[in-house]
Tab-separated table of C-alpha atoms in Angstrom:
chain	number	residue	atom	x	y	z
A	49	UNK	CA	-99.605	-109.643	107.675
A	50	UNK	CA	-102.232	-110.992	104.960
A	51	UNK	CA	-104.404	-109.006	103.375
A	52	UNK	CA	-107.082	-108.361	105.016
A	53	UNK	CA	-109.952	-107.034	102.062
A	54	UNK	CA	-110.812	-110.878	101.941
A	55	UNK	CA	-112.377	-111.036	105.052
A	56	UNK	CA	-114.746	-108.047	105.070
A	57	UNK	CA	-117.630	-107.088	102.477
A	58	UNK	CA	-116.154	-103.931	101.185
A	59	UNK	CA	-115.421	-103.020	97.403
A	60	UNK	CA	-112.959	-99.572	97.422
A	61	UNK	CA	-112.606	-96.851	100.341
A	62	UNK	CA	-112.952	-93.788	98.085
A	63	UNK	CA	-111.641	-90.412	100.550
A	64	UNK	CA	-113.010	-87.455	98.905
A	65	UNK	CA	-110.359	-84.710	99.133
A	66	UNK	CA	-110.658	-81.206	98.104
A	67	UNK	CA	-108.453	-79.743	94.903
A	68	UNK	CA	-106.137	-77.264	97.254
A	69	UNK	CA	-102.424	-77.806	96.089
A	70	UNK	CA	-101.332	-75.616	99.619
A	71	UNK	CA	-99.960	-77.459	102.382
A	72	UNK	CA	-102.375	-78.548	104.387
A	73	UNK	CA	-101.121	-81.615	107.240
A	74	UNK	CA	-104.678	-83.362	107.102
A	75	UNK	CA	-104.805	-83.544	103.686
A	76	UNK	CA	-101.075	-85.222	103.822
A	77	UNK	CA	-103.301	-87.925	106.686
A	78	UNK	CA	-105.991	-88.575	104.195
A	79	UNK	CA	-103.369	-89.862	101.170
A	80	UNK	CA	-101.233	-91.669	104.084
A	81	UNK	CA	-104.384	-93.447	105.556
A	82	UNK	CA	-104.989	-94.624	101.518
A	83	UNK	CA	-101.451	-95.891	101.584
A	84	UNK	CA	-101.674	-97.893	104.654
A	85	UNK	CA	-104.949	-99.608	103.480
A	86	UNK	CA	-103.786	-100.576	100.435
A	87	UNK	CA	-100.651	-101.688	101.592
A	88	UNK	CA	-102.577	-104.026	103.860
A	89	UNK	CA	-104.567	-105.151	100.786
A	90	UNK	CA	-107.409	-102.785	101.636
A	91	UNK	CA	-108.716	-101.051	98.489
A	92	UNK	CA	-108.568	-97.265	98.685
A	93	UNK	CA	-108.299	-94.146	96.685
A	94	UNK	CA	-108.096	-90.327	96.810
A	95	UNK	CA	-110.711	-88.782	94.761
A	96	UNK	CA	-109.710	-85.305	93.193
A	97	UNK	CA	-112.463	-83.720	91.173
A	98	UNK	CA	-110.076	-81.560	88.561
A	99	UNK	CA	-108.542	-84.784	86.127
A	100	UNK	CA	-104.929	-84.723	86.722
A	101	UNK	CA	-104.316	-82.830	90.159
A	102	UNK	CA	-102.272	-84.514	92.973
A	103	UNK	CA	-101.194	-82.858	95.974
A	104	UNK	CA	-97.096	-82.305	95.274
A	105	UNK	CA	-95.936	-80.024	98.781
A	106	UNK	CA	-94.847	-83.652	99.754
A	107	UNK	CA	-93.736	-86.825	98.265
A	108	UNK	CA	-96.614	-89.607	97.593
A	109	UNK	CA	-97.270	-92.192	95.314
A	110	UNK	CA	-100.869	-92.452	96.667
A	111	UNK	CA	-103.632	-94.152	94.197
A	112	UNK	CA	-106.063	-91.498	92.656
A	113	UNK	CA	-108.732	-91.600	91.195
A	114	UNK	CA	-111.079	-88.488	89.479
A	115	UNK	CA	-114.240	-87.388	90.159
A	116	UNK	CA	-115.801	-88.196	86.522
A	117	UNK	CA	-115.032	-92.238	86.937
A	118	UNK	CA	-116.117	-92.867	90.513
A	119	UNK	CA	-119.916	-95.017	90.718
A	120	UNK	CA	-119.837	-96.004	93.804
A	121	UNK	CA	-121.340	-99.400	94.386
A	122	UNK	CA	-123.562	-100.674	97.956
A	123	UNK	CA	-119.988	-102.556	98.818
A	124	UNK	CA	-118.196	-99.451	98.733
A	125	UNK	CA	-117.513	-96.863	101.383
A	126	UNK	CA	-117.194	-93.506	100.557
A	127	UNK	CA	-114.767	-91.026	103.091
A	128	UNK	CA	-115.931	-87.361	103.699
A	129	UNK	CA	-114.083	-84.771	105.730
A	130	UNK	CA	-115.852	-82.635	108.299
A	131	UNK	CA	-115.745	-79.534	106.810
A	132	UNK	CA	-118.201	-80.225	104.001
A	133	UNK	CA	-120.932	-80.074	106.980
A	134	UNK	CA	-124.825	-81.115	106.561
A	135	UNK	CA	-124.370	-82.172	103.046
A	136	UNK	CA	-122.144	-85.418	103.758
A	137	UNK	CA	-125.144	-87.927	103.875
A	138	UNK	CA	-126.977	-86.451	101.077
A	139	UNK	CA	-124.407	-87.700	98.365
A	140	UNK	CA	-124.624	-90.797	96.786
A	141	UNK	CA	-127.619	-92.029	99.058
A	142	UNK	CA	-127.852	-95.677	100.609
A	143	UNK	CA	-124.052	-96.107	99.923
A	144	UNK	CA	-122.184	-96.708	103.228
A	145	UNK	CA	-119.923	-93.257	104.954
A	146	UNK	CA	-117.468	-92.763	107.171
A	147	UNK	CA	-116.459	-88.915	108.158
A	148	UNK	CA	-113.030	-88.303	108.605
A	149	UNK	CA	-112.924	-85.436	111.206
A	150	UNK	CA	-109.526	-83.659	111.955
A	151	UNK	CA	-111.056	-80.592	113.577
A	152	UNK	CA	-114.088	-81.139	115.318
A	153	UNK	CA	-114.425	-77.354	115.618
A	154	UNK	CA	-115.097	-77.369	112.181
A	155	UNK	CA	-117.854	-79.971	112.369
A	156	UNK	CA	-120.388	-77.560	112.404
A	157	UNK	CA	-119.536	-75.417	109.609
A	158	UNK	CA	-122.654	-74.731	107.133
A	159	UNK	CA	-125.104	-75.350	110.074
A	160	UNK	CA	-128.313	-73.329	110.369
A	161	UNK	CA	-128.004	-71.141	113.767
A	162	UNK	CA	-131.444	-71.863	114.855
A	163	UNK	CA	-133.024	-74.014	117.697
A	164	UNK	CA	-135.217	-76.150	115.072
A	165	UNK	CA	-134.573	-80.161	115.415
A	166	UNK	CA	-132.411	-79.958	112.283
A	167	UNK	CA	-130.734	-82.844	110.920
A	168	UNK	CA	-126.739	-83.729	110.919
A	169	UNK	CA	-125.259	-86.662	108.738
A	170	UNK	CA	-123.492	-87.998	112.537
A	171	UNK	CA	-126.810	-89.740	112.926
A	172	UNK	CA	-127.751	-90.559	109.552
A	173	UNK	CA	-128.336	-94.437	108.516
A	174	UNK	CA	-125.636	-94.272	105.840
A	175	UNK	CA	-122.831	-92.770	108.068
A	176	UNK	CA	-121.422	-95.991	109.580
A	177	UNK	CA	-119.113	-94.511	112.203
A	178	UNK	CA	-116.609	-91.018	112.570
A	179	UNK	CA	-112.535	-91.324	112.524
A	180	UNK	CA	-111.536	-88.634	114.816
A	181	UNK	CA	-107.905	-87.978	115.325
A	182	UNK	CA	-107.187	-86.220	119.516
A	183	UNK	CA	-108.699	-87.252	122.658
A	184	UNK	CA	-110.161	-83.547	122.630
A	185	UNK	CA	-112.263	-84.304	119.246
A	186	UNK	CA	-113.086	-87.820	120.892
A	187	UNK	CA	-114.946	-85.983	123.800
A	188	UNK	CA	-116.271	-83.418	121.796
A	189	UNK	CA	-118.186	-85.606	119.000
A	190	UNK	CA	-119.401	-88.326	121.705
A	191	UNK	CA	-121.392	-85.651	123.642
A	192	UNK	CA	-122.637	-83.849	120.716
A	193	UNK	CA	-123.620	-87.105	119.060
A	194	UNK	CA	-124.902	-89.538	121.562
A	195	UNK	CA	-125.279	-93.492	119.846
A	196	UNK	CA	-123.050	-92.263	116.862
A	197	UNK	CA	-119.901	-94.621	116.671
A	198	UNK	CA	-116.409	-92.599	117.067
A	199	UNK	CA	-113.675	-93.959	116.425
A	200	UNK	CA	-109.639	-92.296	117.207
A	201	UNK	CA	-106.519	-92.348	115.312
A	202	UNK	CA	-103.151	-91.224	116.931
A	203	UNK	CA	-101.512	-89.230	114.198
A	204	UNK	CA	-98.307	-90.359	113.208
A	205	UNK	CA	-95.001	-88.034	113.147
A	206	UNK	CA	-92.444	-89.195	110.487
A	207	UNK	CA	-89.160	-89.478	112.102
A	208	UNK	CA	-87.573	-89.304	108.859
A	209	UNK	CA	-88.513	-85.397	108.554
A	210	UNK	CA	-88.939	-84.422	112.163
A	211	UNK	CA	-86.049	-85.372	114.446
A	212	UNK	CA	-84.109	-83.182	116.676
A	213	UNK	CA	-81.269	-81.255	114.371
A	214	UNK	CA	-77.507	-81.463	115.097
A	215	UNK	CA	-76.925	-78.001	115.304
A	216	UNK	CA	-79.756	-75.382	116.489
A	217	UNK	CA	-79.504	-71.821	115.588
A	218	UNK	CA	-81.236	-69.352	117.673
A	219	UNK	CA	-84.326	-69.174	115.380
A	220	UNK	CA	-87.978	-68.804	116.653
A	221	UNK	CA	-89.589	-70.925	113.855
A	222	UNK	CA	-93.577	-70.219	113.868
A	223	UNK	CA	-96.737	-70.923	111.842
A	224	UNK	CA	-99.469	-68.015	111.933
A	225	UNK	CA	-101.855	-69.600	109.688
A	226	UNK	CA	-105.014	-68.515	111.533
A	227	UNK	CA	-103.830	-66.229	114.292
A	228	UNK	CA	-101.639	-64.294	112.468
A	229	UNK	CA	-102.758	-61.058	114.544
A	230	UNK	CA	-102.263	-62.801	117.806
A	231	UNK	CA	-98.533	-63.553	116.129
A	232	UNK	CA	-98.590	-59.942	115.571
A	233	UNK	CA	-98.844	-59.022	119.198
A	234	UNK	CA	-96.383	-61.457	120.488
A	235	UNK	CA	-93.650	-60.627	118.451
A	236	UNK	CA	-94.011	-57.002	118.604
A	237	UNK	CA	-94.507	-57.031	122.531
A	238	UNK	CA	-91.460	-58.945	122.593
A	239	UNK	CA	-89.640	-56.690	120.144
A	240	UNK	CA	-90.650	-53.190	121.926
A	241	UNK	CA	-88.799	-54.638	125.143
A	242	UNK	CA	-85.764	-55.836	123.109
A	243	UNK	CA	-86.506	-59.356	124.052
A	244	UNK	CA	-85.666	-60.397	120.205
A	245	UNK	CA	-82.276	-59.469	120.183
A	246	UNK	CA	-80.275	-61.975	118.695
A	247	UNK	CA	-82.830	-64.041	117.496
A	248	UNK	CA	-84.107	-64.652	113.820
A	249	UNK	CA	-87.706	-65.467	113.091
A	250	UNK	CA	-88.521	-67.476	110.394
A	251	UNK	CA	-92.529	-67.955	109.283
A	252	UNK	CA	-93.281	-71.458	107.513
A	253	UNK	CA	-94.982	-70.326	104.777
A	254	UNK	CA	-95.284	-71.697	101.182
A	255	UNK	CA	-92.880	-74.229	102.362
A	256	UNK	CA	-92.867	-77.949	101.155
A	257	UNK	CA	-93.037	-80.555	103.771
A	258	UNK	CA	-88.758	-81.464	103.700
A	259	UNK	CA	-88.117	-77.688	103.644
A	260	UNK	CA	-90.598	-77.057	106.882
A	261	UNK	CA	-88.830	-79.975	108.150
A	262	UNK	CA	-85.548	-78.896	108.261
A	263	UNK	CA	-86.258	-75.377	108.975
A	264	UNK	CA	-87.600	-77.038	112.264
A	265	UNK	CA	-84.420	-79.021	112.803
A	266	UNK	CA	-82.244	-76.353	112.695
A	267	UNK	CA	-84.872	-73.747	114.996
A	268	UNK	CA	-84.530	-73.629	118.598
A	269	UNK	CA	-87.787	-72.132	119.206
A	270	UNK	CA	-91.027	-73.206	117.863
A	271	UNK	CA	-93.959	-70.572	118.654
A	272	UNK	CA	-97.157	-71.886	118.367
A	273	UNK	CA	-100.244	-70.063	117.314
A	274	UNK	CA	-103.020	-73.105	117.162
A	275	UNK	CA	-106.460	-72.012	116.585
A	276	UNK	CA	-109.082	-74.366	118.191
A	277	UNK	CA	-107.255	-77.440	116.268
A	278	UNK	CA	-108.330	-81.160	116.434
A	279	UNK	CA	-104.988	-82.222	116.953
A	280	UNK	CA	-102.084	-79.613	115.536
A	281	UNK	CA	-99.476	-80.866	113.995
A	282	UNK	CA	-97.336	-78.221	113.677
A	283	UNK	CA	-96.489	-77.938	117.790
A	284	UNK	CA	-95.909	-81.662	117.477
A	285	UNK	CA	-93.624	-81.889	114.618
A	286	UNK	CA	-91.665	-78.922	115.927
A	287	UNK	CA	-91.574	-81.020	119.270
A	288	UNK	CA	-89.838	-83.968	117.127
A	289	UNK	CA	-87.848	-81.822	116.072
A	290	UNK	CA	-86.152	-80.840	118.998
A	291	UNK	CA	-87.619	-77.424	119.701
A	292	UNK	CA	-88.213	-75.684	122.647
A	293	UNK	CA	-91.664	-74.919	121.850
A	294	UNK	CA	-94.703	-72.588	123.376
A	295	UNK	CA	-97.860	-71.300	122.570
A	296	UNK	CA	-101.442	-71.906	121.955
A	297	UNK	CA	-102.456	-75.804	122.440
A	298	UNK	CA	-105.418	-75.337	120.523
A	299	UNK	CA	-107.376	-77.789	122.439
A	300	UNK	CA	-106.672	-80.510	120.666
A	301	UNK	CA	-103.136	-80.275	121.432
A	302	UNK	CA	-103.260	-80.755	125.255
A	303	UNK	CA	-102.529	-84.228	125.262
A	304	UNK	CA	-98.905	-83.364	123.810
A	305	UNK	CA	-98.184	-79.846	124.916
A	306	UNK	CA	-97.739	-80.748	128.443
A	307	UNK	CA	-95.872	-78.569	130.898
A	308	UNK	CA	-93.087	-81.334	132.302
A	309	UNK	CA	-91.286	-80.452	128.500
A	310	UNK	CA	-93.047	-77.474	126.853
A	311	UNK	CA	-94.944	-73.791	127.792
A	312	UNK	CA	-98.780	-74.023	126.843
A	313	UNK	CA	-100.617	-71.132	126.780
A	314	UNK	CA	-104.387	-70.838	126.760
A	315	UNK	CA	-105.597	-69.305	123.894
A	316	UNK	CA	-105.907	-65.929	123.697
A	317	UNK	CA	-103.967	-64.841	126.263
A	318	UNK	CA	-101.387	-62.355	124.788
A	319	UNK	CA	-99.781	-60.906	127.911
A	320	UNK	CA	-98.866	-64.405	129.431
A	321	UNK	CA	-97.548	-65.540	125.835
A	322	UNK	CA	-95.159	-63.017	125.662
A	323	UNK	CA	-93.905	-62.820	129.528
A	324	UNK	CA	-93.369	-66.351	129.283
A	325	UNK	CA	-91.566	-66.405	125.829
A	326	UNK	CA	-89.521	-63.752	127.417
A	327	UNK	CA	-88.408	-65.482	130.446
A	328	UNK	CA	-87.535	-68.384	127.630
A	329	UNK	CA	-85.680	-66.528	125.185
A	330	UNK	CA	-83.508	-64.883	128.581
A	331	UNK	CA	-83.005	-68.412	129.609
A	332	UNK	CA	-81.649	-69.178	126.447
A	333	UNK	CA	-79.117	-66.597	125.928
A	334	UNK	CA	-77.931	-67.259	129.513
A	335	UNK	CA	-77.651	-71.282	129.423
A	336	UNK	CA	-79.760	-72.935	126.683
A	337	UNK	CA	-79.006	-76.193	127.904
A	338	UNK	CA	-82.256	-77.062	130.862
A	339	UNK	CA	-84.028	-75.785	128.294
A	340	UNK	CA	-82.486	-77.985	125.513
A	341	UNK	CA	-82.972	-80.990	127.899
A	342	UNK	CA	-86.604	-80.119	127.861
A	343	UNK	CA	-87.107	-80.339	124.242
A	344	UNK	CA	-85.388	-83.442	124.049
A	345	UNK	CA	-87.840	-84.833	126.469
A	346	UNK	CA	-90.587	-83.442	124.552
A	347	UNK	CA	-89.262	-84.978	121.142
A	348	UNK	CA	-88.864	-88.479	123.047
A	349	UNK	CA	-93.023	-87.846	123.883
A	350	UNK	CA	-93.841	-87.749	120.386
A	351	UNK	CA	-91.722	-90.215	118.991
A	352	UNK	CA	-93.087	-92.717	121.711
A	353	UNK	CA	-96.828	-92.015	121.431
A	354	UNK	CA	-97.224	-90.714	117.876
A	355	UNK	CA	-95.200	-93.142	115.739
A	356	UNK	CA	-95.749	-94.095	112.402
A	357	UNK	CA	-96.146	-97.625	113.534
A	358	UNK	CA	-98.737	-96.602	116.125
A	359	UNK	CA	-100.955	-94.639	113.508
A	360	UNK	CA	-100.867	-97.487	111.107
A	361	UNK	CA	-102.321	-99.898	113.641
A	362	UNK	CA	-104.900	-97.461	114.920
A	363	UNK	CA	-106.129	-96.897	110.649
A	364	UNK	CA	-106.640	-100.515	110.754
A	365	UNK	CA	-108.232	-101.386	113.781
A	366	UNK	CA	-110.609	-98.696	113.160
A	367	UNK	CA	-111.518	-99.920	109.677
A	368	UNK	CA	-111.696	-103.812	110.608
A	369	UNK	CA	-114.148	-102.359	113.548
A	370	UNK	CA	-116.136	-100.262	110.309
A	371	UNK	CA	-115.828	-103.165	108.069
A	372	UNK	CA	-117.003	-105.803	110.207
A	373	UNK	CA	-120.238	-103.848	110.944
């Protein structure tokens, strides 16, 4: 394909990104969104504010640049994440913004809690459209913002990290990052009726992204404790990686945690969580292989709607749609 920067009125796509060297999956988006624009000859950087820091929990070669050297010039676009809230539009005024919102439930954050007329940067002149990232946040940010432009991506799951494992131990892999006491309850429900037995658990925590991987490869149970999520990747890379996999949705997960091939849970809902996960895990011990079939169905899912090859088109339809005006 040629390049494409030619064609448009655009100077460099700068993506702010916050200094925070934890994992973090949407930061991981951001640098792989820079990569496929430049790659299609689409100039775009990460912009770090502390000179020197790049995100290392995963493997990127990902143009930076540092706070200190960006001017941003009326051909330029600048790239701000939800979570930095009213302030977005009031940076760098008159020069063109796009918000890149992974969790619409965070698009609120920093918001006065008062029933004044208020002002948001969705419907400011300078923001020139939203990148959203689940049919969920899609919904969500068209009704609160009526006339603002919204735009999806599909997120992509690497199939070089998360495919199904040739071997699974019996492993309940899980990721309490926000609902660590609803994790709490679970597991100990489960435990106080001896529902563990046999079964190792094994937190993702402090973990690079190969190491997460293949601690997911190897797992035959993912447990998932979404929060109100945008999208969640965590369910859906343990899905691609062959795992039987319940829990939370987190909203923005419902288009992939579907019932034909995994065990969604409203949110919440502690006593259904752990019956189900208990019916699962006696399942298992008895003959794990419906329930293997399952996972294999729900790892073919992912690998057919959220490819890497899918995402990539979706960055650059949305930002010939932006570009073009």
């Amino acid at each position: 394909m040629p390049p494409m920067a030619t064609c448009y009125m655009v100077g460099m796509i700068y993506f702010y990104v916050p200094d925070d060297s934890r994992p973090n999956g949407g930061v991981a988006k951001i640098y792989h969104q820079v990569d496929v624009l430049n790659r299609h000859g689409i100039a775009a950087a990460v912009v770090h504010l502390a000179e020197g820091f790049r995100c290392n929990w995963f493997d990127n070669r990902t143009s930076i640049v540092y706070a200190r050297t960006v001017r941003p010039a009326p051909q330029d676009f600048i790239v701000a994440a939800e979570i930095f809230g009213p302030d977005i539009a009031r940076t760098a005024p008159g020069i063109r913004k796009v918000i890149f919102n992974q969790n619409c439930y965070n698009t609120f954050l920093h918001y006065p809690l008062d029933s004044g007329p208020g002002e948001t940067p969705y419907l400011h002149p300078d923001i020139v459209a939203a990148i959203t990232v689940s049919e969920d946040s899609l919904s969500y940010l068209t009704y609160a913002f009526p006339g603002a432009r919204i735009l999806r991506i599909h997120p992509g799951i690497d199939p070089g990290l998360f495919h199904p494992g040739e071997e699974k131990r019996p492993r309940i892999a899980f990721m309490p990052r926000r609902q660590l006491e609803e994790a709490r309850q679970v597991f100990s429900i489960l435990k106080f009726r001896g529902a563990l037995e046999g079964f190792e658990l094994a937190e993702i925590r402090d973990m690079n992204q190969a190491e997460a991987a293949s601690l997911l490869r190897a797992s035959a149970f993912f447990f998932s404790f979404s929060g109100a999520e945008g999208f969640g990747l965590p369910p859906a890379e343990a899905m691609a990686s062959g795992c039987i996999t319940i829990g939370f949705h987190g909203r923005g997960g419902r288009e992939f945690f579907r019932p034909e091939f995994s065990w969604p849970v409203e949110m919440g809902d502690i006593e259904t969580y752990a019956r189900t996960a208990e019916t699962l895990l006696h399942h298992y011990r008895a003959d794990p292989a419906p329930l293997t079939e399952k996972a294999r169905a729900a790892a073919s899912f992912i690998a057919s709607h959220y490819s890497l090859e899918q995402e990539e088109a979706d960055i650059l339809a949305c930002w010939r749609e932006i570009m073009s005006g």
